[in-house]
Tab-separated table of C-alpha atoms and ligand atoms in Angstrom:
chain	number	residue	atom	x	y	z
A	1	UNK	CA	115.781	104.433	115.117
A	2	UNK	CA	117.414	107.384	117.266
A	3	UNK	CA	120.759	106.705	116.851
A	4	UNK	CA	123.741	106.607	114.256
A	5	UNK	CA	124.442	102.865	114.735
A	6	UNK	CA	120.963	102.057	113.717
A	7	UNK	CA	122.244	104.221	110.523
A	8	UNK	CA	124.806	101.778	110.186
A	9	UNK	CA	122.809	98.552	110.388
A	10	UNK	CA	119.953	99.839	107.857
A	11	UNK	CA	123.037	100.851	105.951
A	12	UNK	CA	124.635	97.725	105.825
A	13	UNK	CA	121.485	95.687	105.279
A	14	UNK	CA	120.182	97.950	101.917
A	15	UNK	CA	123.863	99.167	100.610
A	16	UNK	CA	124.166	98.722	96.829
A	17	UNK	CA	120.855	97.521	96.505
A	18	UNK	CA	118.053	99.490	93.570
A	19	UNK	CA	115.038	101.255	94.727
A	20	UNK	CA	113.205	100.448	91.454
A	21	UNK	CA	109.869	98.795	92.588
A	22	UNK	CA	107.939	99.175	96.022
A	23	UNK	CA	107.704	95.504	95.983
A	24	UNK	CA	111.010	94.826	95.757
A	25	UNK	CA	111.121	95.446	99.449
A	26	UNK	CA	109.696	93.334	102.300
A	27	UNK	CA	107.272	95.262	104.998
A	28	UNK	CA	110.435	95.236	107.549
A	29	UNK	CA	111.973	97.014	105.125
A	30	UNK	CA	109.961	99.511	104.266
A	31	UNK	CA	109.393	100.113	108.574
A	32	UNK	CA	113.158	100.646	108.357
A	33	UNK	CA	113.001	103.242	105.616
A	34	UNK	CA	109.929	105.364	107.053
A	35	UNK	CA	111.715	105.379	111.056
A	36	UNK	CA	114.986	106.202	109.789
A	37	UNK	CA	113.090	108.707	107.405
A	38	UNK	CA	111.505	110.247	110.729
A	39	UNK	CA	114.557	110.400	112.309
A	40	UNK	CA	116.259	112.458	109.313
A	41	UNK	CA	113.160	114.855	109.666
A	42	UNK	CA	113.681	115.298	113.126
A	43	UNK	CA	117.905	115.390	112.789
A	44	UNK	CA	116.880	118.185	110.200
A	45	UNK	CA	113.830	120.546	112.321
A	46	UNK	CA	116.585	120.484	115.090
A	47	UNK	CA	119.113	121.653	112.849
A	48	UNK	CA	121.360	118.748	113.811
A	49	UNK	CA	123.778	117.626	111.140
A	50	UNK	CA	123.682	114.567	109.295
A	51	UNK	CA	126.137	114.456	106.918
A	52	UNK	CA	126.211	110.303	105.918
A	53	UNK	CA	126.573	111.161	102.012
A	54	UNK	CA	129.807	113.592	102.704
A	55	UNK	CA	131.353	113.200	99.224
A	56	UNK	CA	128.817	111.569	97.180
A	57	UNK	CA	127.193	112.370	94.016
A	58	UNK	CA	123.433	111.308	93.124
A	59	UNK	CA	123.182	111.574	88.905
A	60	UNK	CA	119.726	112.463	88.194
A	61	UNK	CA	118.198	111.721	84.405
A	62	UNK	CA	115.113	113.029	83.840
A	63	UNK	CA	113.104	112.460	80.364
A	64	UNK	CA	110.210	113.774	81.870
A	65	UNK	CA	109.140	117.366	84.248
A	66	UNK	CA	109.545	117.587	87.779
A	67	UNK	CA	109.384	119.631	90.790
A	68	UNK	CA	109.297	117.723	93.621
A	69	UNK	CA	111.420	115.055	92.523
A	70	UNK	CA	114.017	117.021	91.575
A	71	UNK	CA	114.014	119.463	93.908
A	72	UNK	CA	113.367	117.139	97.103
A	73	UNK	CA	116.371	114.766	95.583
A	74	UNK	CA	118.940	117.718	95.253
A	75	UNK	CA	117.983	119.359	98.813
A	76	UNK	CA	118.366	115.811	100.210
A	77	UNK	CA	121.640	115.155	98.344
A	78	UNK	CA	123.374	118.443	99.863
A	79	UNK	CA	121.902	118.407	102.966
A	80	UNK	CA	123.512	114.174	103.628
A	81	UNK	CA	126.930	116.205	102.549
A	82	UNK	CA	126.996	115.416	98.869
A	83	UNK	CA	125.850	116.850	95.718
A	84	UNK	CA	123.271	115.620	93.409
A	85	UNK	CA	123.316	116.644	89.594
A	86	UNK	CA	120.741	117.416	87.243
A	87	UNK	CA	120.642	115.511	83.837
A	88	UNK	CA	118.170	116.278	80.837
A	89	UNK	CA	118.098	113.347	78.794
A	90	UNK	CA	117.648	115.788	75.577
A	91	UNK	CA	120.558	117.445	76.601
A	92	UNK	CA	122.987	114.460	77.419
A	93	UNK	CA	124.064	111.937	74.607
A	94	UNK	CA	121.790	110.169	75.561
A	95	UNK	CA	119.192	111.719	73.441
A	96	UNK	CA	121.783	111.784	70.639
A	97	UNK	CA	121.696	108.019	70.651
A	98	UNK	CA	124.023	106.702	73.163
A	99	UNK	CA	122.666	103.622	74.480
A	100	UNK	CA	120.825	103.396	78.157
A	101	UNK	CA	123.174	100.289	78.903
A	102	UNK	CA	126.313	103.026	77.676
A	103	UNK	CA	125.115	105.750	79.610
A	104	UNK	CA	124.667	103.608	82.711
A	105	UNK	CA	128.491	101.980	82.472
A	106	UNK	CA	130.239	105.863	82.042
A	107	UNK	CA	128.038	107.325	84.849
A	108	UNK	CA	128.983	104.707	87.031
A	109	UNK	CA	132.654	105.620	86.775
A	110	UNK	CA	131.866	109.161	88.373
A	111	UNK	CA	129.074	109.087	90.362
A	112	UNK	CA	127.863	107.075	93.533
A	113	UNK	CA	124.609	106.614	92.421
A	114	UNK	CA	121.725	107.149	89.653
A	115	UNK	CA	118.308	108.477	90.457
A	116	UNK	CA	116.197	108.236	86.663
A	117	UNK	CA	112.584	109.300	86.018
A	118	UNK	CA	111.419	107.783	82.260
A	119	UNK	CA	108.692	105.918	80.250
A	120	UNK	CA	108.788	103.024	79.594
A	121	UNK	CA	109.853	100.830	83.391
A	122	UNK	CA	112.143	98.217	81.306
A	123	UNK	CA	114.431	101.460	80.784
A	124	UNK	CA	114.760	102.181	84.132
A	125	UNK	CA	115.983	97.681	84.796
A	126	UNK	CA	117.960	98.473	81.562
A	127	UNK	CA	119.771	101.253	83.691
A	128	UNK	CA	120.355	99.041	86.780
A	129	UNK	CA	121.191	96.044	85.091
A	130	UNK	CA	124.358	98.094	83.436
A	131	UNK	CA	125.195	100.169	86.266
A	132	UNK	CA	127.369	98.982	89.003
A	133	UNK	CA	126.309	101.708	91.835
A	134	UNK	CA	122.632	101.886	93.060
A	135	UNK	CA	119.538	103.403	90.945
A	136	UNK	CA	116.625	104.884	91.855
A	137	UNK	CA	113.252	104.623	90.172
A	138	UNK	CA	111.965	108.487	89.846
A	139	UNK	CA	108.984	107.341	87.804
A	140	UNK	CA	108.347	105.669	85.025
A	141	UNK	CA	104.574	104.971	83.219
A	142	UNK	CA	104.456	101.727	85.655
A	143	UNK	CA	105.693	102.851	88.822
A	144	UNK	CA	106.180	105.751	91.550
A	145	UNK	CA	107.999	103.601	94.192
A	146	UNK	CA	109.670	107.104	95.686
A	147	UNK	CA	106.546	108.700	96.417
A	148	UNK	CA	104.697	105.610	97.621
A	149	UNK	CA	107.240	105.729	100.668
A	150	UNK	CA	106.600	109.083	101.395
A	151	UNK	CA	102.902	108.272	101.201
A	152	UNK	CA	103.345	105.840	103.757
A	153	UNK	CA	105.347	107.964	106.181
A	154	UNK	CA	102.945	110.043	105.648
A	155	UNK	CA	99.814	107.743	106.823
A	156	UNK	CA	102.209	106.452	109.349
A	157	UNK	CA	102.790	109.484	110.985
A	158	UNK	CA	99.037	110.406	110.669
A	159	UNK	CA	97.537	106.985	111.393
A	160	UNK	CA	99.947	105.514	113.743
A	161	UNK	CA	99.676	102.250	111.796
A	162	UNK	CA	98.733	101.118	109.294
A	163	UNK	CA	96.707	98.081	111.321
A	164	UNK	CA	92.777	98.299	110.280
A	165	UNK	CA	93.290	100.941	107.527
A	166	UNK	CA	91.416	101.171	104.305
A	167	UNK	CA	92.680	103.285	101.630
A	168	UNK	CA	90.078	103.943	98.523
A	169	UNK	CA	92.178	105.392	95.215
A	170	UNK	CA	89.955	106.986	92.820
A	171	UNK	CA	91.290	107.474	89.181
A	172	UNK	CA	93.712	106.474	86.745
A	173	UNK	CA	95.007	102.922	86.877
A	174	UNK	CA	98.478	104.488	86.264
A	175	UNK	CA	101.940	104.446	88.154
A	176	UNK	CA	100.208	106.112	91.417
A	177	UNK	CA	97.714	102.979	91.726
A	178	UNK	CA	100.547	100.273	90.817
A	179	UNK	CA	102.706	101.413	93.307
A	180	UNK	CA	100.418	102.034	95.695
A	181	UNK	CA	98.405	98.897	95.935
A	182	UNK	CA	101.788	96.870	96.124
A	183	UNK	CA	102.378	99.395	99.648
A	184	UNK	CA	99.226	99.221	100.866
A	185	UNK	CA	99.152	95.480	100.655
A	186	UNK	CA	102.899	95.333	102.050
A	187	UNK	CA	101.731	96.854	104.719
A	188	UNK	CA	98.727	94.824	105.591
A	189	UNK	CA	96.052	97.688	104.918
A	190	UNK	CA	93.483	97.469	102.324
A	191	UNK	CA	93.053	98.905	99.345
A	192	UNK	CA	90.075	99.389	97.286
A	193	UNK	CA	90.582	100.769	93.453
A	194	UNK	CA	87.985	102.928	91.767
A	195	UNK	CA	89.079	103.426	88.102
A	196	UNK	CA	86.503	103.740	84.822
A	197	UNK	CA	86.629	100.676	82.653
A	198	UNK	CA	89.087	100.374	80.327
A	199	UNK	CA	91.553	102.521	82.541
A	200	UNK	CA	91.629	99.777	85.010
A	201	UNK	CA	95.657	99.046	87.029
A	202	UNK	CA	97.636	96.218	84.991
A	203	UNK	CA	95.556	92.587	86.491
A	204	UNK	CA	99.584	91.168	86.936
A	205	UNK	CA	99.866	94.180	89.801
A	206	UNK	CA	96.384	93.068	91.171
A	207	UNK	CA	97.598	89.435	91.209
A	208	UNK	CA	100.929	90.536	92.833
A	209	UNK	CA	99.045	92.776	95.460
A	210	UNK	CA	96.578	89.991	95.891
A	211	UNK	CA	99.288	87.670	96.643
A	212	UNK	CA	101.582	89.732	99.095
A	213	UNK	CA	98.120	90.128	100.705
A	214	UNK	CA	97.613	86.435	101.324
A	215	UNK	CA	100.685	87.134	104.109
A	216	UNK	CA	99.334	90.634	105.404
A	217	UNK	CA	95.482	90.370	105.215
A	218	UNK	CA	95.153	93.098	103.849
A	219	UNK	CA	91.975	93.332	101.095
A	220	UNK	CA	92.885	93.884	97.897
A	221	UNK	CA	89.619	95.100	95.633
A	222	UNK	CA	89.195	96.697	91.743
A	223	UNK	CA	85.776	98.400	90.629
A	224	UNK	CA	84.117	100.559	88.379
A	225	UNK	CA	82.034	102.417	91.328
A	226	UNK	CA	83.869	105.655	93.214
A	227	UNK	CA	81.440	105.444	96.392
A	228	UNK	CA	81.524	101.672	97.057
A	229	UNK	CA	85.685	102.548	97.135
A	230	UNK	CA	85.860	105.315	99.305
A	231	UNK	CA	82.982	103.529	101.653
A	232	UNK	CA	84.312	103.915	105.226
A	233	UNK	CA	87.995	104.835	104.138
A	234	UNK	CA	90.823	106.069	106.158
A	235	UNK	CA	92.160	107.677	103.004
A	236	UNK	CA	91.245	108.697	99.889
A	237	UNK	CA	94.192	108.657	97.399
A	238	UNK	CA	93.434	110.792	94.141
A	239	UNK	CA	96.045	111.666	91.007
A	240	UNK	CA	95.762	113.559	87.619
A	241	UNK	CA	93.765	111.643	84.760
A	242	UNK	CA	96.259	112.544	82.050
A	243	UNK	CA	99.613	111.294	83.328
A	244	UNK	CA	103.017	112.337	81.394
A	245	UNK	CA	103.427	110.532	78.307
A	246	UNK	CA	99.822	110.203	77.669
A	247	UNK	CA	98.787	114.194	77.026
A	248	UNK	CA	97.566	112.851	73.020
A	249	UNK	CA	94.630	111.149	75.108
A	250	UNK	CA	93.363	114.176	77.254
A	251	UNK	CA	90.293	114.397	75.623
A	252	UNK	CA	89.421	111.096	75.289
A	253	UNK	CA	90.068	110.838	79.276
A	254	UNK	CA	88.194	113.683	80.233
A	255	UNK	CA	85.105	112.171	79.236
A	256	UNK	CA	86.141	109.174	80.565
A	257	UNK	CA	86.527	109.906	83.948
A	258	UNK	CA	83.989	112.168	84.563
A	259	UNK	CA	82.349	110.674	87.501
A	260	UNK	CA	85.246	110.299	89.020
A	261	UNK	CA	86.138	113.453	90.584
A	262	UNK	CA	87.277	113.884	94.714
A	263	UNK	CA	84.501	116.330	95.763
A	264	UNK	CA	82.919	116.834	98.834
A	265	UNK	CA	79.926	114.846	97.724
A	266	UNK	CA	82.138	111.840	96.914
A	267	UNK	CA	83.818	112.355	100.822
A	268	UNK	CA	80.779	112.006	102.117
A	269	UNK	CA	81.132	108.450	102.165
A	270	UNK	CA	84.598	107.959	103.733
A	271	UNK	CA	85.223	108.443	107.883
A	272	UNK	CA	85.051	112.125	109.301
A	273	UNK	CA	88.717	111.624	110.142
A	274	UNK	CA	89.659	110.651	106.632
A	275	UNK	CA	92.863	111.880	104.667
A	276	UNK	CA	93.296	113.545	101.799
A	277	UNK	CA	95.863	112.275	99.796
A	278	UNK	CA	97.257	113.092	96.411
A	279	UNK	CA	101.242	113.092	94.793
A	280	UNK	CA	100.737	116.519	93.196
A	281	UNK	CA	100.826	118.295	90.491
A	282	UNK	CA	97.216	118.127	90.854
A	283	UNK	CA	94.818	119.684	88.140
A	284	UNK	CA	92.289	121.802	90.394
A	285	UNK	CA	88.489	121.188	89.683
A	286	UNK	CA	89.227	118.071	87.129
A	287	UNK	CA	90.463	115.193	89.271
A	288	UNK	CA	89.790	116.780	92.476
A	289	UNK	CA	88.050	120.247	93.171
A	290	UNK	CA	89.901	122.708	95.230
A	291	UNK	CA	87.566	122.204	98.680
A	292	UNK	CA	88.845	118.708	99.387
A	293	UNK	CA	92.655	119.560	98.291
A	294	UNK	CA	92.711	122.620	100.611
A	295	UNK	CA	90.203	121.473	103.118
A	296	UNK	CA	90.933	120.374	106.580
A	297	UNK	CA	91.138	116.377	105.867
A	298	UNK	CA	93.960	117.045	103.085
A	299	UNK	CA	97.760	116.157	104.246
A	300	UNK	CA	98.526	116.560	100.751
A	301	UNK	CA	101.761	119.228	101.551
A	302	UNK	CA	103.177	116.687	104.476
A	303	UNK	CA	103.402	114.126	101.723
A	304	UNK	CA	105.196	116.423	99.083
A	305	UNK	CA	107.463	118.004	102.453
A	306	UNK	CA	108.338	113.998	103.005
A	307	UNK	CA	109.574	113.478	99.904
A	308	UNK	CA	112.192	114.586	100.775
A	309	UNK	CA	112.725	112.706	104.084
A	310	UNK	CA	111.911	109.329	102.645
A	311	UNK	CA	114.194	109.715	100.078
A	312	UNK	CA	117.098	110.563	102.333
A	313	UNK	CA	116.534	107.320	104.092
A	314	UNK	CA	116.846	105.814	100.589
A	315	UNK	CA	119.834	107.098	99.997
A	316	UNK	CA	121.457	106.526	103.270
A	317	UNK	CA	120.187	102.859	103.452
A	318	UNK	CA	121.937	102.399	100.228
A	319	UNK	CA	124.290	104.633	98.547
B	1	CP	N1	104.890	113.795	92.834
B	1	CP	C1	105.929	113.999	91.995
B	1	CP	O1	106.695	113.092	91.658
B	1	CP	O2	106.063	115.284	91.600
B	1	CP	P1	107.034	115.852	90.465
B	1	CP	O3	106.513	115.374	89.152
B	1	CP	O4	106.952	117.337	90.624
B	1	CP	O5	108.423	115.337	90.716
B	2	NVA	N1	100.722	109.859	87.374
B	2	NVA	C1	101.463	111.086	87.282
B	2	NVA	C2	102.310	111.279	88.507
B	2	NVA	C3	103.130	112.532	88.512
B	2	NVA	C4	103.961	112.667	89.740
B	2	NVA	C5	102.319	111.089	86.023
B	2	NVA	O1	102.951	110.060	85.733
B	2	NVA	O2	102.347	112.095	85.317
């Protein structure tokens, strides 16, 4: 996708649809999003403009921290032409009591489209089911579809393919894993899940993974036992065992997840040309020690740099 009419067609195709859920989208799809993300990257090292969002205006809600997310979504905003503006829930009326469905109607009447990072996922459907421009899932406790693309740009360029790839995540059964075992079976590569018990991902997201795998091939797989997960993989996927919104059970899931550190023992196991792969903010020397996040296998800066690329594809293909 080199050229501005193939822009136009990936516009017309995605315009005014949500990016709430990675499955929402088909595997063409997501192809479309991660060329035409490449080709933003490479309209932006060559200092080439691409100015397809000249006069629009991304709102952005957040109810919970962020650096990348923010940062990658207002850098994205200005460099497509338009602005992006930044929204703290506790300091909109929002967190006075003015309703989600509300809140979605009035910014509708200004802006071109929402971008909203929360808890709970139905708030995030509450927001697109009231809003009459596109939203954008920034997070919420169930889902990460944003960084899941950039993820796969990510392996993409890497990889180049995802044919024959095995991807072992070791950790939480939180919004990383969701999202990601929905991509990786999209995609057709497999996926094997190392979580402790009791921490597993939701079984409906396993059954939905399983089932979009039926079509791909891919190998869909949930167990208690780190090395039998990152046996032979292409990529080893790690993320923090305390995710927002869950800091009262630290303690608890410190102990919990003890074995289940990314450390150059537990590489051992996966393919000399592995990949290191993690969303960030990472918590050195708990969920993975600093040798494997700044050794040579670890791409985990090229994922945080596309953030930003993949999400400018989003926003082109549908703002
Ligand atoms: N990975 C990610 O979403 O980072 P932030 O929380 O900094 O936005
Ligand atoms: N699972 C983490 C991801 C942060 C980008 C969290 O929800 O806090």
């Amino acid at each position: 996708m080199s050229n501005p009419m193939a822009v136009h067609n990936m516009k017309s195709k995605l315009q005014g649809k949500d990016f709430l859920r990675v499955g929402d989208f088909t595997k063409e799809d997501l192809m479309d999003f991660i060329h035409l993300a490449i080709n933003l990257k490479n309209k932006q090292k060559m200092g080439e403009p691409h100015r397809y969002l000249e006069g629009k205006t991304l709102a952005m809600i957040f109810e919970k921290s962020s650096t990348r997310t923010r940062v990658s979504f207002e850098t994205g905003m200005y460099q497509l032409g338009g602005t992006a503006q930044f929204l703290s829930s506790s300091d909109m009326q929002l967190g006075n009591g003015e309703t989600v469905a509300d809140t979605a109607r009035v910014l509708s009447r200004y802006v071109d489209a929402i971008m909203i990072r929360t808890f709970g996922h139905e708030i995030v459907e509450e927001v697109a089911d009231n809003a009459s421009i596109p939203v954008i899932n920034g997070l919420t406790d169930d889902a990460h579809p944003c960084q899941v693309l950039a993820d796969l740009m990510t392996i993409y360029e890497e990889k180049g393919s995802f044919d024959g790839l095995k991807l072992a995540y070791v950790g939480d059964g939180n919004n990383m894993s969701q999202s990601l075992i929905i991509g990786c079976a999209l995609m057709g590569m497999d996926c094997h899940v190392a979580v402790p018990k009791g921490y597993e991902v939701k079984q409906t997201m396993i059954d939905q993974a399983k089932q979009v795998a039926t079509q791909t091939g891919a190998e869909i797989i949930q167990t208690h036992d780190p090395k039998e997960a990152v046996k032979d993989a292409d990529i080893i996927y790690t993320d923090v065992w305390t995710s927002m919104g869950f800091e009262a059970e630290q303690e608890v899931r410190m102990k919990a997840f003890s074995g289940f550190q990314v450390n150059e023992e537990l590489i051992k196991g996966a393919k000399d040309d592995f990949l290191f792969m993690h969303c960030l903010p990472a918590k050195r020397e708990v969920e993975v020690t600093s040798a494997v996040l700044d050794g040579e296998n670890s791409v985990v800066f090229d994922q945080a740099e596309n953030r930003l690329h993949a999400q400018k594809a989003v926003l082109v293909s549908i703002v």
